[in-house]
Amino acid sequence: MTQSLAAILLILLINALTFCVFWWDKDAARKGRWRVPESRLLWLALIGGSPGAVLAQRLLRHKTRKEPFRTQLMLICALHLVGLVAGLSAPFWAPMAFAAMSLAL
């Protein structure tokens, strides 16, 4: 298995896990049982599960109006989007950045 495939599978697994934990929390909320702490839901989003978190939030209508949770989740998504764009565009800007750093030293 290549490194890229392993990374994709890991991201998919984290997102599936995040979606399931949101689902579990929604079910617990309906039944008045023990809830998953918001910090854990946000942590799962932060480690790569933000697409699964947003999908669960929309499909399950879970924590859609809860502040500051909603804002924190959107900030995590923005952080991931910036990282994705930076990572995908690195072949274009990284050589120039490394050259500029070497000149500065």
Short mmCIF file of N, CA, C and O in Angstrom, two decimals:
data_model
loop_
_atom_site.label_atom_id
_atom_site.label_comp_id
_atom_site.label_asym_id
_atom_site.label_seq_id
_atom_site.Cartn_x
_atom_site.Cartn_y
_atom_site.Cartn_z
N MET A 1 0.84 -1.17 0.00
CA MET A 1 0.00 0.00 0.00
C MET A 1 0.89 1.24 0.00
O MET A 1 1.82 1.35 0.77
N THR A 2 0.56 2.18 -0.86
CA THR A 2 1.37 3.40 -0.93
C THR A 2 1.05 4.32 0.24
O THR A 2 0.01 4.19 0.89
N GLN A 3 1.94 5.26 0.47
CA GLN A 3 1.74 6.22 1.54
C GLN A 3 0.50 7.07 1.30
O GLN A 3 -0.25 7.38 2.22
N SER A 4 0.28 7.46 0.06
CA SER A 4 -0.88 8.29 -0.28
C SER A 4 -2.18 7.55 -0.02
O SER A 4 -3.12 8.12 0.54
N LEU A 5 -2.22 6.28 -0.40
CA LEU A 5 -3.43 5.49 -0.17
C LEU A 5 -3.68 5.30 1.32
O LEU A 5 -4.82 5.39 1.79
N ALA A 6 -2.63 5.06 2.06
CA ALA A 6 -2.77 4.89 3.52
C ALA A 6 -3.28 6.18 4.15
O ALA A 6 -4.15 6.14 5.04
N ALA A 7 -2.79 7.32 3.70
CA ALA A 7 -3.25 8.61 4.24
C ALA A 7 -4.72 8.84 3.92
O ALA A 7 -5.49 9.29 4.78
N ILE A 8 -5.12 8.52 2.70
CA ILE A 8 -6.53 8.68 2.31
C ILE A 8 -7.42 7.78 3.13
O ILE A 8 -8.48 8.20 3.62
N LEU A 9 -7.00 6.53 3.33
CA LEU A 9 -7.80 5.60 4.14
C LEU A 9 -7.90 6.06 5.58
O LEU A 9 -8.96 5.95 6.21
N LEU A 10 -6.81 6.60 6.12
CA LEU A 10 -6.83 7.11 7.49
C LEU A 10 -7.79 8.29 7.62
O LEU A 10 -8.58 8.36 8.56
N ILE A 11 -7.76 9.20 6.66
CA ILE A 11 -8.67 10.36 6.68
C ILE A 11 -10.12 9.88 6.58
O ILE A 11 -11.00 10.38 7.29
N LEU A 12 -10.39 8.93 5.70
CA LEU A 12 -11.75 8.40 5.57
C LEU A 12 -12.20 7.74 6.88
O LEU A 12 -13.36 7.91 7.30
N LEU A 13 -11.32 7.01 7.51
CA LEU A 13 -11.64 6.36 8.78
C LEU A 13 -11.93 7.38 9.87
O LEU A 13 -12.91 7.25 10.62
N ILE A 14 -11.12 8.42 9.95
CA ILE A 14 -11.34 9.47 10.96
C ILE A 14 -12.67 10.16 10.72
O ILE A 14 -13.43 10.43 11.66
N ASN A 15 -13.01 10.41 9.46
CA ASN A 15 -14.28 11.07 9.15
C ASN A 15 -15.47 10.18 9.43
O ASN A 15 -16.49 10.65 9.92
N ALA A 16 -15.35 8.89 9.14
CA ALA A 16 -16.43 7.95 9.46
C ALA A 16 -16.62 7.86 10.98
O ALA A 16 -17.76 7.86 11.47
N LEU A 17 -15.52 7.81 11.71
CA LEU A 17 -15.59 7.76 13.17
C LEU A 17 -16.24 9.03 13.72
O LEU A 17 -17.10 8.98 14.59
N THR A 18 -15.83 10.18 13.19
CA THR A 18 -16.39 11.45 13.63
C THR A 18 -17.90 11.50 13.37
O THR A 18 -18.67 11.89 14.25
N PHE A 19 -18.32 11.09 12.18
CA PHE A 19 -19.75 11.06 11.86
C PHE A 19 -20.50 10.16 12.85
O PHE A 19 -21.55 10.54 13.37
N CYS A 20 -19.95 8.99 13.12
CA CYS A 20 -20.60 8.05 14.04
C CYS A 20 -20.69 8.60 15.46
O CYS A 20 -21.71 8.40 16.15
N VAL A 21 -19.67 9.30 15.91
CA VAL A 21 -19.69 9.88 17.26
C VAL A 21 -20.73 10.99 17.34
O VAL A 21 -21.46 11.11 18.33
N PHE A 22 -20.84 11.81 16.29
CA PHE A 22 -21.90 12.82 16.24
C PHE A 22 -23.26 12.14 16.28
O PHE A 22 -24.17 12.61 16.96
N TRP A 23 -23.42 11.05 15.54
CA TRP A 23 -24.69 10.32 15.50
C TRP A 23 -25.02 9.77 16.89
O TRP A 23 -26.15 9.86 17.36
N TRP A 24 -24.01 9.20 17.54
CA TRP A 24 -24.19 8.66 18.89
C TRP A 24 -24.63 9.77 19.85
O TRP A 24 -25.53 9.59 20.67
N ASP A 25 -23.98 10.94 19.75
CA ASP A 25 -24.32 12.05 20.62
C ASP A 25 -25.74 12.54 20.36
O ASP A 25 -26.47 12.88 21.29
N LYS A 26 -26.15 12.59 19.11
CA LYS A 26 -27.51 13.00 18.77
C LYS A 26 -28.52 12.02 19.35
O LYS A 26 -29.54 12.42 19.92
N ASP A 27 -28.23 10.73 19.23
CA ASP A 27 -29.12 9.71 19.78
C ASP A 27 -29.19 9.82 21.31
O ASP A 27 -30.27 9.71 21.89
N ALA A 28 -28.05 10.06 21.94
CA ALA A 28 -28.02 10.21 23.39
C ALA A 28 -28.81 11.45 23.82
O ALA A 28 -29.50 11.43 24.85
N ALA A 29 -28.74 12.51 23.04
CA ALA A 29 -29.49 13.73 23.36
C ALA A 29 -30.99 13.47 23.30
O ALA A 29 -31.74 13.93 24.16
N ARG A 30 -31.41 12.71 22.32
CA ARG A 30 -32.84 12.39 22.19
C ARG A 30 -33.34 11.52 23.34
O ARG A 30 -34.47 11.66 23.78
N LYS A 31 -32.47 10.62 23.79
CA LYS A 31 -32.87 9.66 24.82
C LYS A 31 -32.52 10.10 26.23
O LYS A 31 -32.79 9.37 27.19
N GLY A 32 -31.90 11.27 26.37
CA GLY A 32 -31.56 11.79 27.69
C GLY A 32 -30.45 11.01 28.38
O GLY A 32 -30.41 10.93 29.60
N ARG A 33 -29.55 10.44 27.60
CA ARG A 33 -28.44 9.66 28.17
C ARG A 33 -27.15 10.47 28.17
O ARG A 33 -27.12 11.63 27.79
N TRP A 34 -26.06 9.79 28.57
CA TRP A 34 -24.75 10.40 28.63
C TRP A 34 -24.37 10.96 27.28
O TRP A 34 -24.56 10.33 26.25
N ARG A 35 -23.83 12.18 27.27
CA ARG A 35 -23.48 12.88 26.03
C ARG A 35 -21.97 12.89 25.83
O ARG A 35 -21.20 12.81 26.78
N VAL A 36 -21.58 13.01 24.60
CA VAL A 36 -20.18 13.16 24.24
C VAL A 36 -19.82 14.63 24.49
O VAL A 36 -20.52 15.52 24.02
N PRO A 37 -18.74 14.89 25.22
CA PRO A 37 -18.35 16.29 25.46
C PRO A 37 -18.07 17.03 24.15
O PRO A 37 -17.50 16.45 23.21
N GLU A 38 -18.45 18.30 24.10
CA GLU A 38 -18.20 19.09 22.90
C GLU A 38 -16.72 19.14 22.57
O GLU A 38 -16.34 19.15 21.40
N SER A 39 -15.89 19.17 23.59
CA SER A 39 -14.44 19.22 23.35
C SER A 39 -13.98 17.98 22.58
O SER A 39 -13.09 18.07 21.73
N ARG A 40 -14.57 16.84 22.84
CA ARG A 40 -14.20 15.62 22.12
C ARG A 40 -14.69 15.69 20.67
O ARG A 40 -13.98 15.26 19.75
N LEU A 41 -15.89 16.21 20.46
CA LEU A 41 -16.39 16.35 19.09
C LEU A 41 -15.50 17.29 18.29
O LEU A 41 -15.16 17.01 17.13
N LEU A 42 -15.09 18.39 18.91
CA LEU A 42 -14.21 19.34 18.23
C LEU A 42 -12.82 18.75 18.01
O LEU A 42 -12.19 19.00 16.97
N TRP A 43 -12.33 17.96 18.95
CA TRP A 43 -11.03 17.32 18.81
C TRP A 43 -11.05 16.37 17.61
O TRP A 43 -10.11 16.34 16.82
N LEU A 44 -12.14 15.59 17.47
CA LEU A 44 -12.25 14.68 16.33
C LEU A 44 -12.25 15.46 15.01
O LEU A 44 -11.63 15.03 14.03
N ALA A 45 -12.92 16.60 15.01
CA ALA A 45 -12.91 17.44 13.81
C ALA A 45 -11.50 17.96 13.55
O ALA A 45 -11.05 17.97 12.39
N LEU A 46 -10.81 18.39 14.58
CA LEU A 46 -9.48 18.97 14.43
C LEU A 46 -8.45 17.97 13.90
O LEU A 46 -7.58 18.33 13.11
N ILE A 47 -8.54 16.71 14.28
CA ILE A 47 -7.55 15.73 13.83
C ILE A 47 -7.82 15.22 12.41
O ILE A 47 -7.16 14.29 11.96
N GLY A 48 -8.78 15.83 11.74
CA GLY A 48 -9.02 15.46 10.34
C GLY A 48 -10.45 15.11 10.03
O GLY A 48 -10.78 14.83 8.87
N GLY A 49 -11.31 15.11 11.02
CA GLY A 49 -12.70 14.71 10.81
C GLY A 49 -13.66 15.85 10.55
O GLY A 49 -14.87 15.68 10.70
N SER A 50 -13.15 17.00 10.12
CA SER A 50 -14.06 18.13 9.92
C SER A 50 -15.10 17.88 8.82
O SER A 50 -16.26 18.26 9.01
N PRO A 51 -14.77 17.23 7.70
CA PRO A 51 -15.84 16.95 6.74
C PRO A 51 -16.92 16.03 7.32
O PRO A 51 -18.11 16.26 7.11
N GLY A 52 -16.52 15.03 8.07
CA GLY A 52 -17.49 14.14 8.72
C GLY A 52 -18.33 14.86 9.75
O GLY A 52 -19.53 14.61 9.89
N ALA A 53 -17.70 15.80 10.47
CA ALA A 53 -18.42 16.58 11.48
C ALA A 53 -19.46 17.48 10.84
O ALA A 53 -20.61 17.55 11.29
N VAL A 54 -19.07 18.17 9.77
CA VAL A 54 -20.00 19.08 9.09
C VAL A 54 -21.13 18.28 8.43
O VAL A 54 -22.30 18.66 8.50
N LEU A 55 -20.79 17.15 7.83
CA LEU A 55 -21.81 16.30 7.21
C LEU A 55 -22.81 15.81 8.27
O LEU A 55 -24.02 15.87 8.05
N ALA A 56 -22.29 15.36 9.40
CA ALA A 56 -23.18 14.90 10.47
C ALA A 56 -24.02 16.05 11.01
O ALA A 56 -25.21 15.89 11.29
N GLN A 57 -23.40 17.20 11.15
CA GLN A 57 -24.12 18.37 11.67
C GLN A 57 -25.29 18.71 10.75
O GLN A 57 -26.39 18.98 11.23
N ARG A 58 -25.07 18.64 9.46
CA ARG A 58 -26.13 19.00 8.51
C ARG A 58 -27.17 17.90 8.37
O ARG A 58 -28.37 18.17 8.41
N LEU A 59 -26.72 16.65 8.18
CA LEU A 59 -27.67 15.56 7.96
C LEU A 59 -28.48 15.22 9.21
O LEU A 59 -29.67 14.91 9.12
N LEU A 60 -27.83 15.26 10.36
CA LEU A 60 -28.49 14.88 11.61
C LEU A 60 -29.12 16.08 12.31
O LEU A 60 -29.80 15.91 13.32
N ARG A 61 -28.86 17.27 11.79
CA ARG A 61 -29.32 18.52 12.42
C ARG A 61 -28.89 18.56 13.88
O ARG A 61 -29.68 18.75 14.79
N HIS A 62 -27.60 18.33 14.06
CA HIS A 62 -27.05 18.24 15.41
C HIS A 62 -26.07 19.38 15.65
O HIS A 62 -25.11 19.54 14.89
N LYS A 63 -26.32 20.16 16.68
CA LYS A 63 -25.47 21.28 17.08
C LYS A 63 -25.36 22.33 15.99
O LYS A 63 -24.31 22.93 15.79
N THR A 64 -26.44 22.56 15.28
CA THR A 64 -26.43 23.55 14.20
C THR A 64 -26.58 24.97 14.71
O THR A 64 -26.17 25.91 14.05
N ARG A 65 -27.19 25.15 15.88
CA ARG A 65 -27.37 26.50 16.43
C ARG A 65 -26.58 26.71 17.71
O ARG A 65 -26.63 27.77 18.30
N LYS A 66 -25.86 25.72 18.14
CA LYS A 66 -25.13 25.78 19.40
C LYS A 66 -23.85 26.61 19.24
O LYS A 66 -22.97 26.25 18.49
N GLU A 67 -23.79 27.72 19.95
CA GLU A 67 -22.59 28.57 19.95
C GLU A 67 -21.89 28.41 21.29
O GLU A 67 -22.56 28.22 22.29
N PRO A 68 -20.60 28.45 21.37
CA PRO A 68 -19.62 28.75 20.32
C PRO A 68 -19.20 27.52 19.52
O PRO A 68 -18.29 27.62 18.69
N PHE A 69 -19.84 26.38 19.74
CA PHE A 69 -19.46 25.14 19.05
C PHE A 69 -19.45 25.33 17.54
O PHE A 69 -18.49 24.94 16.86
N ARG A 70 -20.51 25.90 17.02
CA ARG A 70 -20.65 26.05 15.57
C ARG A 70 -19.50 26.89 14.99
O ARG A 70 -18.90 26.54 13.98
N THR A 71 -19.19 28.00 15.66
CA THR A 71 -18.11 28.87 15.20
C THR A 71 -16.77 28.16 15.29
O THR A 71 -15.94 28.25 14.37
N GLN A 72 -16.54 27.43 16.37
CA GLN A 72 -15.28 26.70 16.52
C GLN A 72 -15.12 25.65 15.44
O GLN A 72 -14.02 25.46 14.89
N LEU A 73 -16.21 24.95 15.11
CA LEU A 73 -16.14 23.94 14.05
C LEU A 73 -15.85 24.60 12.71
O LEU A 73 -15.04 24.08 11.92
N MET A 74 -16.45 25.74 12.44
CA MET A 74 -16.18 26.43 11.17
C MET A 74 -14.73 26.94 11.11
O MET A 74 -14.12 26.93 10.05
N LEU A 75 -14.17 27.36 12.24
CA LEU A 75 -12.76 27.77 12.27
C LEU A 75 -11.84 26.58 11.98
O LEU A 75 -10.84 26.72 11.27
N ILE A 76 -12.18 25.42 12.51
CA ILE A 76 -11.41 24.20 12.23
C ILE A 76 -11.49 23.87 10.74
O ILE A 76 -10.48 23.54 10.11
N CYS A 77 -12.68 24.00 10.16
CA CYS A 77 -12.84 23.74 8.73
C CYS A 77 -12.00 24.72 7.91
O CYS A 77 -11.37 24.33 6.92
N ALA A 78 -12.00 25.99 8.31
CA ALA A 78 -11.21 26.99 7.60
C ALA A 78 -9.72 26.66 7.70
O ALA A 78 -8.98 26.79 6.71
N LEU A 79 -9.28 26.25 8.88
CA LEU A 79 -7.89 25.86 9.07
C LEU A 79 -7.53 24.69 8.15
O LEU A 79 -6.47 24.70 7.49
N HIS A 80 -8.39 23.70 8.07
CA HIS A 80 -8.14 22.55 7.19
C HIS A 80 -8.12 22.97 5.74
O HIS A 80 -7.31 22.46 4.95
N LEU A 81 -9.00 23.89 5.35
CA LEU A 81 -9.04 24.34 3.97
C LEU A 81 -7.76 25.09 3.60
O LEU A 81 -7.18 24.86 2.53
N VAL A 82 -7.29 25.95 4.49
CA VAL A 82 -6.03 26.66 4.25
C VAL A 82 -4.88 25.67 4.14
O VAL A 82 -4.03 25.78 3.24
N GLY A 83 -4.85 24.67 5.01
CA GLY A 83 -3.81 23.65 4.95
C GLY A 83 -3.86 22.85 3.66
O GLY A 83 -2.81 22.55 3.06
N LEU A 84 -5.07 22.53 3.22
CA LEU A 84 -5.22 21.77 1.97
C LEU A 84 -4.74 22.59 0.78
O LEU A 84 -3.99 22.08 -0.07
N VAL A 85 -5.15 23.85 0.72
CA VAL A 85 -4.72 24.71 -0.39
C VAL A 85 -3.20 24.89 -0.36
O VAL A 85 -2.54 24.80 -1.40
N ALA A 86 -2.64 25.11 0.83
CA ALA A 86 -1.18 25.26 0.94
C ALA A 86 -0.47 23.99 0.51
O ALA A 86 0.54 24.03 -0.19
N GLY A 87 -0.99 22.85 0.93
CA GLY A 87 -0.36 21.59 0.57
C GLY A 87 -0.43 21.29 -0.91
O GLY A 87 0.54 20.83 -1.51
N LEU A 88 -1.59 21.56 -1.51
CA LEU A 88 -1.74 21.28 -2.94
C LEU A 88 -0.97 22.27 -3.81
O LEU A 88 -0.55 21.94 -4.92
N SER A 89 -0.79 23.48 -3.31
CA SER A 89 -0.08 24.48 -4.10
C SER A 89 1.41 24.53 -3.78
O SER A 89 2.16 25.29 -4.41
N ALA A 90 1.88 23.72 -2.85
CA ALA A 90 3.29 23.73 -2.44
C ALA A 90 4.26 23.53 -3.60
O ALA A 90 5.32 24.18 -3.62
N PRO A 91 3.97 22.67 -4.57
CA PRO A 91 4.94 22.53 -5.67
C PRO A 91 5.20 23.84 -6.41
O PRO A 91 6.24 24.02 -7.03
N PHE A 92 4.26 24.78 -6.35
CA PHE A 92 4.42 26.04 -7.06
C PHE A 92 5.19 27.08 -6.24
O PHE A 92 5.97 27.83 -6.77
N TRP A 93 4.93 27.14 -4.93
CA TRP A 93 5.54 28.20 -4.12
C TRP A 93 6.70 27.74 -3.24
O TRP A 93 7.53 28.55 -2.87
N ALA A 94 6.77 26.47 -2.91
CA ALA A 94 7.81 25.99 -1.99
C ALA A 94 9.23 26.21 -2.50
O ALA A 94 10.08 26.67 -1.74
N PRO A 95 9.54 25.93 -3.77
CA PRO A 95 10.92 26.17 -4.22
C PRO A 95 11.35 27.63 -4.06
O PRO A 95 12.48 27.90 -3.65
N MET A 96 10.44 28.55 -4.35
CA MET A 96 10.77 29.98 -4.21
C MET A 96 10.96 30.34 -2.74
O MET A 96 11.84 31.11 -2.39
N ALA A 97 10.11 29.77 -1.87
CA ALA A 97 10.21 30.07 -0.45
C ALA A 97 11.53 29.54 0.12
O ALA A 97 12.19 30.23 0.90
N PHE A 98 11.92 28.34 -0.26
CA PHE A 98 13.18 27.78 0.23
C PHE A 98 14.37 28.56 -0.30
O PHE A 98 15.36 28.78 0.42
N ALA A 99 14.29 29.02 -1.54
CA ALA A 99 15.36 29.82 -2.11
C ALA A 99 15.47 31.15 -1.37
O ALA A 99 16.59 31.60 -1.06
N ALA A 100 14.36 31.77 -1.07
CA ALA A 100 14.37 33.04 -0.35
C ALA A 100 14.92 32.85 1.06
O ALA A 100 15.67 33.70 1.58
N MET A 101 14.58 31.74 1.70
CA MET A 101 15.09 31.47 3.05
C MET A 101 16.60 31.25 3.02
O MET A 101 17.32 31.71 3.90
N SER A 102 17.09 30.56 2.00
CA SER A 102 18.54 30.31 1.93
C SER A 102 19.32 31.61 1.65
O SER A 102 20.44 31.77 2.10
N LEU A 103 18.70 32.53 0.91
CA LEU A 103 19.35 33.82 0.67
C LEU A 103 19.38 34.66 1.94
O LEU A 103 20.32 35.40 2.17
N ALA A 104 18.34 34.53 2.75
CA ALA A 104 18.26 35.31 3.98
C ALA A 104 19.28 34.83 5.01
O ALA A 104 19.71 35.59 5.87
N LEU A 105 19.65 33.57 4.94
CA LEU A 105 20.61 33.03 5.89
C LEU A 105 21.98 33.36 5.42
O LEU A 105 22.93 33.71 5.84
#
